Tab-separated table of C-alpha atoms in Angstrom:
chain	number	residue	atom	x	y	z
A	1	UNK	CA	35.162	123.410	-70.004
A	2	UNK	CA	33.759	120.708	-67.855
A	3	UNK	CA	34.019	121.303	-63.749
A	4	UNK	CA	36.511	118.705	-63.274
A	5	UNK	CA	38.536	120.957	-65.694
A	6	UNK	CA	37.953	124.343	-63.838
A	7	UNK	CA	38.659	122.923	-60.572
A	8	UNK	CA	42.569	120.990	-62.145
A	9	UNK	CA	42.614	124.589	-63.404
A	10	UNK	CA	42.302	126.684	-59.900
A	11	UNK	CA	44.890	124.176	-58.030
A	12	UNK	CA	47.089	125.100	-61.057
A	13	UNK	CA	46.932	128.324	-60.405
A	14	UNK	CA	46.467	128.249	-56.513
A	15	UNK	CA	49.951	126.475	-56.756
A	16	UNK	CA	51.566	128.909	-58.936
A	17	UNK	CA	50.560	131.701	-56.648
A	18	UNK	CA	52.351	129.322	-53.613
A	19	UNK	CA	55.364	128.926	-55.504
A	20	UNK	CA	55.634	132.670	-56.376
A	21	UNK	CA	55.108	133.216	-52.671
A	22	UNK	CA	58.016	131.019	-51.996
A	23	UNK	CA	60.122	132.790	-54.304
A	24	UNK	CA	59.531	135.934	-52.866
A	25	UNK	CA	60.853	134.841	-49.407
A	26	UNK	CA	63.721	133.574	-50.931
A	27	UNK	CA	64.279	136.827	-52.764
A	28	UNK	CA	63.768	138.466	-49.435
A	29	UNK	CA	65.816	136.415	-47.406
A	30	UNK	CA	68.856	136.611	-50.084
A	31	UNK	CA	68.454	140.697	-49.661
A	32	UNK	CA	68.383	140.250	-46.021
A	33	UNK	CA	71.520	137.966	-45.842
A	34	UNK	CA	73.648	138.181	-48.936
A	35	UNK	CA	75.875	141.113	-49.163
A	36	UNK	CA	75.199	142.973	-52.619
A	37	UNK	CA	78.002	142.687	-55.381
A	38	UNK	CA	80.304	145.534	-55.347
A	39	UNK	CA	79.457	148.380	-57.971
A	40	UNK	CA	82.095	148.036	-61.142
A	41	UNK	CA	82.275	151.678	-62.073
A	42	UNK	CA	81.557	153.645	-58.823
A	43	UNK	CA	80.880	157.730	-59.968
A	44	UNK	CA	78.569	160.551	-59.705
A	45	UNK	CA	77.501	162.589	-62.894
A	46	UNK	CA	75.560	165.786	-62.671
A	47	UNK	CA	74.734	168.034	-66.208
A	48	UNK	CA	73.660	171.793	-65.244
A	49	UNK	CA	71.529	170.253	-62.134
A	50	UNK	CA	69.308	172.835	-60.344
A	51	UNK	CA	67.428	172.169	-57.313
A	52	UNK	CA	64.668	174.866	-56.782
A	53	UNK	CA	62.221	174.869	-53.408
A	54	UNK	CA	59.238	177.180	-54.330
A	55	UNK	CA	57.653	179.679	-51.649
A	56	UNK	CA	53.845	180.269	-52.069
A	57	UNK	CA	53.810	183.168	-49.904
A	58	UNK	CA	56.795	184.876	-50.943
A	59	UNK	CA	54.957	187.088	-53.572
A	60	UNK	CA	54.962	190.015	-51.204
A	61	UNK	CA	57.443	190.003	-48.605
A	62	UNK	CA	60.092	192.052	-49.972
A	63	UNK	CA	61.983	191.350	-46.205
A	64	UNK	CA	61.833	187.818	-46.816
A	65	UNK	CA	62.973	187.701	-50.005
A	66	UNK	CA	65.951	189.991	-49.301
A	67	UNK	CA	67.030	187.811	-46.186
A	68	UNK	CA	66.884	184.614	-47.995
A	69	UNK	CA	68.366	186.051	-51.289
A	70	UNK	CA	71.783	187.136	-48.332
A	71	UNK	CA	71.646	183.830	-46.664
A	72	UNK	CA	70.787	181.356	-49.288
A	73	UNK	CA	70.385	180.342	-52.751
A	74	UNK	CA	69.212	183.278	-55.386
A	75	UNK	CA	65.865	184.168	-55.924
A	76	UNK	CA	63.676	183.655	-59.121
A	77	UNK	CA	60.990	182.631	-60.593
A	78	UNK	CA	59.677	179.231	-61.997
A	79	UNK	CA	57.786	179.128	-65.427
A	80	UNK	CA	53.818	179.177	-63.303
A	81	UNK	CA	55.552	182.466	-61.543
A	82	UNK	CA	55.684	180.711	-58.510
A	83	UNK	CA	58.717	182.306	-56.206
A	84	UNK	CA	61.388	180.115	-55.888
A	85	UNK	CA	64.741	179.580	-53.784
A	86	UNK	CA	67.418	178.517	-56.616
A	87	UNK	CA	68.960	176.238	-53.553
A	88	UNK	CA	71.398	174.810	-56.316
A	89	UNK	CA	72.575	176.152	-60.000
A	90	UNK	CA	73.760	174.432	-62.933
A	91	UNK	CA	76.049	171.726	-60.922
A	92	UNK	CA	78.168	170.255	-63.184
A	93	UNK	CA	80.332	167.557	-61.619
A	94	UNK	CA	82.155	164.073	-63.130
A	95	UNK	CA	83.689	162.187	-60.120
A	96	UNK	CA	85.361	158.773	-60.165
A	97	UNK	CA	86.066	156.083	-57.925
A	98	UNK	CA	89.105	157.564	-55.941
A	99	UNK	CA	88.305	161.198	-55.544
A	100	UNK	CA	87.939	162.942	-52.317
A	101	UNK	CA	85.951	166.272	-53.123
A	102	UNK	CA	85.516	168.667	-50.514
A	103	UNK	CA	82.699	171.351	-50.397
A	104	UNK	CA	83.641	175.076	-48.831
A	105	UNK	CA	80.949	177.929	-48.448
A	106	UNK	CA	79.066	180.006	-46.264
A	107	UNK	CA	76.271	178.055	-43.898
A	108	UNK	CA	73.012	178.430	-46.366
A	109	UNK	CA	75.606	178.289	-49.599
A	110	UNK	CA	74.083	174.866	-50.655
A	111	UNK	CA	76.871	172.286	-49.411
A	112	UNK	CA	74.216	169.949	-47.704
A	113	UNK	CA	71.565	170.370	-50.718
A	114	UNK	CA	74.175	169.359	-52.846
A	115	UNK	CA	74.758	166.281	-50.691
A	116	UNK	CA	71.238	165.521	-50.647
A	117	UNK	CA	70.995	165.420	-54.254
A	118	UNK	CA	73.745	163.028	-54.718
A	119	UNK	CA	72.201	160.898	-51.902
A	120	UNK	CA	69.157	160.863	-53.917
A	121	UNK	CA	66.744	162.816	-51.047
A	122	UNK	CA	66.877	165.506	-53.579
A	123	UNK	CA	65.763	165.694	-57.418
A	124	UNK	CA	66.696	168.128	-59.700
A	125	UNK	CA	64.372	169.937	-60.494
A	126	UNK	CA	66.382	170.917	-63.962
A	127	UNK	CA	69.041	169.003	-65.476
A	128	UNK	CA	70.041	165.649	-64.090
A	129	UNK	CA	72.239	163.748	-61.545
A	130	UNK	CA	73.153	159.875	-62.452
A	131	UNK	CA	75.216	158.312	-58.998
A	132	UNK	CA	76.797	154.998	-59.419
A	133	UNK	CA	77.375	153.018	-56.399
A	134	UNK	CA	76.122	151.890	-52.823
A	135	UNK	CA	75.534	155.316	-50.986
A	136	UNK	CA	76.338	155.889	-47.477
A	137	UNK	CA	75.399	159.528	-46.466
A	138	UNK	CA	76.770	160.698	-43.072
A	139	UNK	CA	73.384	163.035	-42.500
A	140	UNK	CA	70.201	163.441	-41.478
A	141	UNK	CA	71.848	160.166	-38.902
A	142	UNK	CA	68.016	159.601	-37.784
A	143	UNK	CA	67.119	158.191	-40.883
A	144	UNK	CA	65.990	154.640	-40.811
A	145	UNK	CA	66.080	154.365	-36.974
A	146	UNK	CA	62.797	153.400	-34.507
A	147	UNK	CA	62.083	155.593	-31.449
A	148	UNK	CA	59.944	152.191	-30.204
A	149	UNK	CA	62.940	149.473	-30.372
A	150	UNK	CA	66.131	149.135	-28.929
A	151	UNK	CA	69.803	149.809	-29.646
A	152	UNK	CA	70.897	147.166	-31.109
A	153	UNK	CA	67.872	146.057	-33.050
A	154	UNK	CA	68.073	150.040	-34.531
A	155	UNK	CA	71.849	148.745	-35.226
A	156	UNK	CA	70.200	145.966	-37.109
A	157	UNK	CA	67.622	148.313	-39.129
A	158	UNK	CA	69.696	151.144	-39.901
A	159	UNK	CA	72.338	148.814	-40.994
A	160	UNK	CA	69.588	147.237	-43.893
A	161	UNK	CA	69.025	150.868	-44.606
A	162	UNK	CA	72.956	151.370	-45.726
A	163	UNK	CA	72.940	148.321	-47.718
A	164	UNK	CA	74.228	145.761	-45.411
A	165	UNK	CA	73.058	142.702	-44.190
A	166	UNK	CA	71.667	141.215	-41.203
A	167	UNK	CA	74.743	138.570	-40.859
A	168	UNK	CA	77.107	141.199	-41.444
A	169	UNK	CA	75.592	143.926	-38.884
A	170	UNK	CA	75.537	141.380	-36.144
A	171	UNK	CA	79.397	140.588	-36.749
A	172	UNK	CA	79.610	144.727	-36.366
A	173	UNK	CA	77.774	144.374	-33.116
A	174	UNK	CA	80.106	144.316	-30.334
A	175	UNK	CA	82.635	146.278	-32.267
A	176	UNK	CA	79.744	149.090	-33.010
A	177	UNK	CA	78.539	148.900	-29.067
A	178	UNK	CA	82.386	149.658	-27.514
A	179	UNK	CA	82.476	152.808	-30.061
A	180	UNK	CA	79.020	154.251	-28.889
A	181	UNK	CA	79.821	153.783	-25.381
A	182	UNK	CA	75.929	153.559	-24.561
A	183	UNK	CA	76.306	150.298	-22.267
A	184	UNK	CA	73.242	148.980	-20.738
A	185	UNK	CA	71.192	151.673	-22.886
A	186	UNK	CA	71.471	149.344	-25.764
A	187	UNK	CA	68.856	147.189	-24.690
A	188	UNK	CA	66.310	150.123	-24.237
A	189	UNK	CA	63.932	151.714	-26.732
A	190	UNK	CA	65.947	154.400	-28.802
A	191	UNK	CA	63.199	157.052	-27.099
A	192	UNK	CA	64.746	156.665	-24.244
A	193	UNK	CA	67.574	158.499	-25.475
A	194	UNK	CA	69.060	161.978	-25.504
A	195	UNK	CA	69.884	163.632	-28.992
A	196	UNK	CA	73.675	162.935	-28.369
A	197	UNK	CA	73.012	159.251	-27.358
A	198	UNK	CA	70.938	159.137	-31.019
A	199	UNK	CA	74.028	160.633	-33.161
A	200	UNK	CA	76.521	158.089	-31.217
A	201	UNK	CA	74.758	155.179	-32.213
A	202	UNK	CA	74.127	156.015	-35.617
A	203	UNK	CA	77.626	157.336	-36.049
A	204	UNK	CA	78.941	153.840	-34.996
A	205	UNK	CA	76.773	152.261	-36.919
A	206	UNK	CA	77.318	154.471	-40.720
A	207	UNK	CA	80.925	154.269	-39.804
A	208	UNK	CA	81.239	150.928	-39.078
A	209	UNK	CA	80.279	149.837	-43.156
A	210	UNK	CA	82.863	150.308	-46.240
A	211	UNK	CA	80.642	152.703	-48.388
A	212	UNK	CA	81.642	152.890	-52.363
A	213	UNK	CA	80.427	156.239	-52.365
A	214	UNK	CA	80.266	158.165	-49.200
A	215	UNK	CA	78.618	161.423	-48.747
A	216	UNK	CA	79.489	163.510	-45.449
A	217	UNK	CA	78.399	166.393	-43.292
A	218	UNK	CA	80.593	167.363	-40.466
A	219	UNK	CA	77.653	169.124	-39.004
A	220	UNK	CA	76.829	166.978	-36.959
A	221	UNK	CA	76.535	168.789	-33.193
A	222	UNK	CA	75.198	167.222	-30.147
A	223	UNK	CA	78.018	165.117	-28.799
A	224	UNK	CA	80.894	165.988	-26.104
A	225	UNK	CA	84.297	167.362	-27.895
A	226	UNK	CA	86.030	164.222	-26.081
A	227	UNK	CA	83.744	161.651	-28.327
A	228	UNK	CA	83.713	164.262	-31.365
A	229	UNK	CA	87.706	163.589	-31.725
A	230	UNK	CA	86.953	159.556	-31.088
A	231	UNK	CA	84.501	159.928	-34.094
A	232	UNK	CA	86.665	161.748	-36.238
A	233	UNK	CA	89.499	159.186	-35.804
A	234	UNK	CA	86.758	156.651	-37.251
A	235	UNK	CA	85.528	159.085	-39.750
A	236	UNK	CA	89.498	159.354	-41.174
A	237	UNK	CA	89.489	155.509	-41.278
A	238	UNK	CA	86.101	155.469	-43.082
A	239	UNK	CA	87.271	157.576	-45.644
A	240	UNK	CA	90.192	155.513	-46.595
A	241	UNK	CA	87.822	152.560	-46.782
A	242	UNK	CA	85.690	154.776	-49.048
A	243	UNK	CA	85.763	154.818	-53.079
A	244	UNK	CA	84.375	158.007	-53.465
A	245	UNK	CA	84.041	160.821	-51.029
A	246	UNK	CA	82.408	164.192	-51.077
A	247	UNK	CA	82.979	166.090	-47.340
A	248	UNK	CA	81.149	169.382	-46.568
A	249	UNK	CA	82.763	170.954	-43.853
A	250	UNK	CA	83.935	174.747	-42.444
A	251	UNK	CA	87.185	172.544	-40.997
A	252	UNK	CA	90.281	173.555	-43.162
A	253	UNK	CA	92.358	171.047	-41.322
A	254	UNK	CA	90.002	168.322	-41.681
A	255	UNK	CA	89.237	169.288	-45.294
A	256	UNK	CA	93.186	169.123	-46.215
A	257	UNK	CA	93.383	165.268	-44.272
A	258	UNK	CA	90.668	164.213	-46.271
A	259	UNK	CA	90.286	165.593	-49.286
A	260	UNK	CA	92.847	166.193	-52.425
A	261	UNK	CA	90.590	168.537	-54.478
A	262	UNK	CA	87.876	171.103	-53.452
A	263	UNK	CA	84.304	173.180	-54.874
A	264	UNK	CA	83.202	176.271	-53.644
A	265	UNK	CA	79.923	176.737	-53.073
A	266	UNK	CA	78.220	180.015	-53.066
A	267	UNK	CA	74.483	181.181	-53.492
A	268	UNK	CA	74.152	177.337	-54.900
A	269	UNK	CA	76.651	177.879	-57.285
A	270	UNK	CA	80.136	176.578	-58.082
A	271	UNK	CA	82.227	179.551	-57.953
A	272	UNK	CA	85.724	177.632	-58.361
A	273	UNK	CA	87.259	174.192	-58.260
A	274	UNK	CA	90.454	173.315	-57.855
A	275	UNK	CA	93.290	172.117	-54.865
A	276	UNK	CA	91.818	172.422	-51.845
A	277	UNK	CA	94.540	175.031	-50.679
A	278	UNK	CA	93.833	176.918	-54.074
A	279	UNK	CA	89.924	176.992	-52.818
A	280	UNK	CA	90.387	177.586	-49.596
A	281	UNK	CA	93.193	180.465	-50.321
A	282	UNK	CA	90.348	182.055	-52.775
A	283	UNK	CA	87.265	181.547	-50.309
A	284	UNK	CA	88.932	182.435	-47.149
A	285	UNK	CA	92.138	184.875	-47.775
A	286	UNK	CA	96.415	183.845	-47.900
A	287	UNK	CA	96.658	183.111	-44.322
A	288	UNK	CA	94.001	180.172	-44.548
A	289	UNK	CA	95.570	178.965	-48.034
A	290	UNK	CA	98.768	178.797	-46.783
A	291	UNK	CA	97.760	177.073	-43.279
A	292	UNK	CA	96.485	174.442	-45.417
A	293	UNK	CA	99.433	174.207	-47.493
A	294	UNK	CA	101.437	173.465	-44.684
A	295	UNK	CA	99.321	170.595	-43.403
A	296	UNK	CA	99.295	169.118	-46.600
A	297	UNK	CA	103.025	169.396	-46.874
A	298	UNK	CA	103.467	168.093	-43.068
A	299	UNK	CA	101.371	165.208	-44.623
A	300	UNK	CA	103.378	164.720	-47.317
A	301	UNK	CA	106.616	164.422	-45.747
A	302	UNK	CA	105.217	161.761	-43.481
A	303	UNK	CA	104.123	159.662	-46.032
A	304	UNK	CA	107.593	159.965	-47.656
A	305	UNK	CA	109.324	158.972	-44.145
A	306	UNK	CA	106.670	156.263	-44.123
A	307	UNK	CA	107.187	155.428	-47.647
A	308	UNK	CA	103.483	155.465	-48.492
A	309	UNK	CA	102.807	157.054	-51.790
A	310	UNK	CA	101.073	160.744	-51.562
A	311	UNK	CA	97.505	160.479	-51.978
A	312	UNK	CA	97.859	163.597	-53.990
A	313	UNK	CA	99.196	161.969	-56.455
A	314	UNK	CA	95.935	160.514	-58.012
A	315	UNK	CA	94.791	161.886	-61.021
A	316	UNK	CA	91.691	163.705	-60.380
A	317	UNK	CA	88.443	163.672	-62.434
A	318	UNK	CA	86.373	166.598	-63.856
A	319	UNK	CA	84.336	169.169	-61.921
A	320	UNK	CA	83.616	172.037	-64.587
A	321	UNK	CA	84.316	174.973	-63.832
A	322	UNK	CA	81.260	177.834	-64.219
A	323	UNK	CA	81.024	178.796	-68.267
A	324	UNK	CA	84.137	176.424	-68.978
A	325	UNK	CA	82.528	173.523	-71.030
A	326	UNK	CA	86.067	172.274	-72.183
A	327	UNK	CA	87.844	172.010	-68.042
A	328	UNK	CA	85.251	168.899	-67.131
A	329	UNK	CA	87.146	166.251	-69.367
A	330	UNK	CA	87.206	163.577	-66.742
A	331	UNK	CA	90.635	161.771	-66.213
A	332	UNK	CA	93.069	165.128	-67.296
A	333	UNK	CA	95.754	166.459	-65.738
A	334	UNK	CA	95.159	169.586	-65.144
A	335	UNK	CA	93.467	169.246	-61.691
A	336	UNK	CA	96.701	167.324	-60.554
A	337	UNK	CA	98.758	170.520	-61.844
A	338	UNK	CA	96.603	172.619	-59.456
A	339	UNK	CA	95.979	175.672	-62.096
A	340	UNK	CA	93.731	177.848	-61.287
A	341	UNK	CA	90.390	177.294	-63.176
A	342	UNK	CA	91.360	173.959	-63.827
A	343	UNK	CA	89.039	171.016	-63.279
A	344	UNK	CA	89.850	169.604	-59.525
C-alpha cells in the first residue's frame, strides 16, 4: 500500500472515530433530555429468591449467632461452610401493574432487604428476581446526591438518578423548592445541611416523579412530625400516580390507605399473604385486624358517597403462599375473595 494510501486511510478512520464521537453526544444528550418511553408490561417476578450475607467471624460466637438468629434472618451455612445470615428465603412473588403490596414484620424481619432486592441493590444470591419497569425506591434518600454542590443542582442529579430528565426536573423546580421548605439553603452546598434538611430535599425530589414501579420505606426518621404529615400527604398522592407499589411499614393505618393486599415477613420468610386486615389480624392479634377493617370500610363508604369505584376492587396478582405452588397463578380471584392462604 503506497503512503498516499495509508495516509487517505488514517483520515478515514480519524473521521469515523469523530463521527462516533458525535454520536455519542447525541446519545447522551437524548438520555439527558428525552423522557424514556413508558414500560408496556410494568411487574416484578421473584422464583424461590434468597439473599444470604455471610459472616467470616461467626464460626465461634455462639452469642452472636443466637442474637442475630432472634433479631434477624435464620442462620446457616453456605456450600464453602462459610456462616451465613439467610436475610431472605425462597421469595416467591408475581406482581402486576396495579397492585399495592404491603410488607408487615418485626424490625430485622427482612422488609427493607426485600425492597432492596427488587430495587436491584440486592442480588439473590439463589433463585432469581426479574423487575419490569422504571424504579423509584423511597430509601437509602442519599443516594445519588453531592455533599460538594448545591440544592438545586442535587435536585438536578438525583432527578437523572430516578430516570428523569434535565428539562423535566427543572419544570419540578419551584414546585420541589416550596415542598422542602429549605429557602435560601438551596443555593448552598448540600454539606451544609443537617440530616433532616438532606431527607426533605430528597423526599421532594423522589416524590415529585410518577414512578411505574415504586418501592417504599416509611422509615424514614429525621424530620419534625409537622413536615412528616406534609410528606405523607405527598407520599398518598405518589402512590396513586404509581403503577406498582410495594410499602414496608409498622403503620396499620397507613398500610390500609395504601395498600389492598399484604406479606408477612418473618425471619426473611413469607409467613402469609393475603388482605391486609387478614395479615395484619394474623401478625398483630383481633383488635389490630379489626381497626384496620374499619378504616378500610370508612374508606369505602367514602368512595361510594364520592362515587369513585373501591380500589379494592382490582383483581390482585399472585404472591405464593409458603409450600403452595398452585395459590401464585397470577390474575385469580382468590386474593380478591380474601381467603385465608389465598394468593393476595
Amino acid at each position: 500500500m503506497s503512503h498516499k494510501e495509508n495516509r487517505a486511510e488514517a483520515a478515514a478512520a480519524r473521521a469515523a472515530e469523530r463521527a462516533a464521537r458525535r454520536a455519542a453526544r447525541v446519545s447522551l444528550s437524548d438520555r439527558l433530555h428525552r423522557p424514556a418511553p413508558r414500560t408496556t408490561d410494568v411487574s416484578i417476578d421473584t422464583y424461590d429468591a434468597c439473599v444470604d450475607f455471610p459472616i467470616f467471624d461467626a464460626r465461634t460466637r455462639s452469642l452472636k449467632q443466637t442474637f442475630l438468629g432472634a433479631a434477624g434472618g435464620a442462620i446457616g451455612r453456605n456450600s464453602s461452610n462459610v456462616v451465613v445470615v439467610e436475610a431472605l428465603k425462597n421469595i416467591n412473588l408475581h406482581l402486576r401493574e396495579g397492585d399495592r403490596v404491603g410488607l408487615v414484620g418485626h424490625n430485622g424481619a427482612g422488609k427493607s432487604t426485600l425492597l432492596r432486592l427488587l430495587s436491584g441493590i440486592y442480588e439473590p444470591t439463589r433463585g432469581s428476581a426479574e423487575v419490569h419497569g422504571r424504579v423509584a425506591p423511597v430509601f437509602d434518600l442519599g443516594i445519588g446526591m453531592d455533599p460538594e454542590i448545591s440544592g438545586y443542582e442535587n435536585i438536578i442529579i438525583r432527578g437523572l438518578f430516578l430516570g428523569q430528565t434535565r428539562q423535566q426536573m427543572k419544570e419540578k423546580m419551584e414546585e420541589i423548592a416550596e415542598f422542602t421548605e429549605l429557602g435560601e439553603y438551596l443555593d448552598m452546598p448540600l454539606r451544609t445541611y443537617s440530616s433532616g434538611m438532606r431527607i426533605r430535599l430528597a423526599l421532594g425530589v423522589v416524590t415529585s416523579i410518577d414512578p411505574e414501579i415504586l418501592l417504599l420505606d416509611e422509615g424514614l426518621g429525621a424530620v419534625d412530625a409537622a413536615f412528616m404529615r406534609k410528606a405523607r400527604h405527598r407520599l398518598k398522592d405518589m402512590v396513586q400516580r404509581s403503577g406498582l407499589l410495594v410499602f414496608a411499614s409498622h403503620s396499620n393505618e397507613f398500610l390500609a390507605q395504601l395498600c389492598d393486599k399484604a406479606i408477612w415477613i418473618d425471619h426473611g420468610e413469607a409467613v402469609l399473604a393475603g388482605s391486609v386486615e387478614e395479615v395484619v389480624r394474623a401478625y398483630e392479634g383481633n383488635e389490630a385486624g379489626d381497626h384496620v377493617a374499619n378504616i378500610i370500610a370508612q374508606m369505602e363508604r367514602e368512595d361510594r358517597e364520592r362515587g369513585i369505584d373501591s380500589r379494592r376492587l382490582i383483581v390482585p396478582h399472585g404472591i405464593e403462599q409458603p409450600g403452595d405452588d398452585d395459590s401464585a397463578a397470577a390474575g385469580t380471584d382468590a386474593g380478591a375473595a380474601g381467603e385465608p392462604g389465598e394468593g393476595a
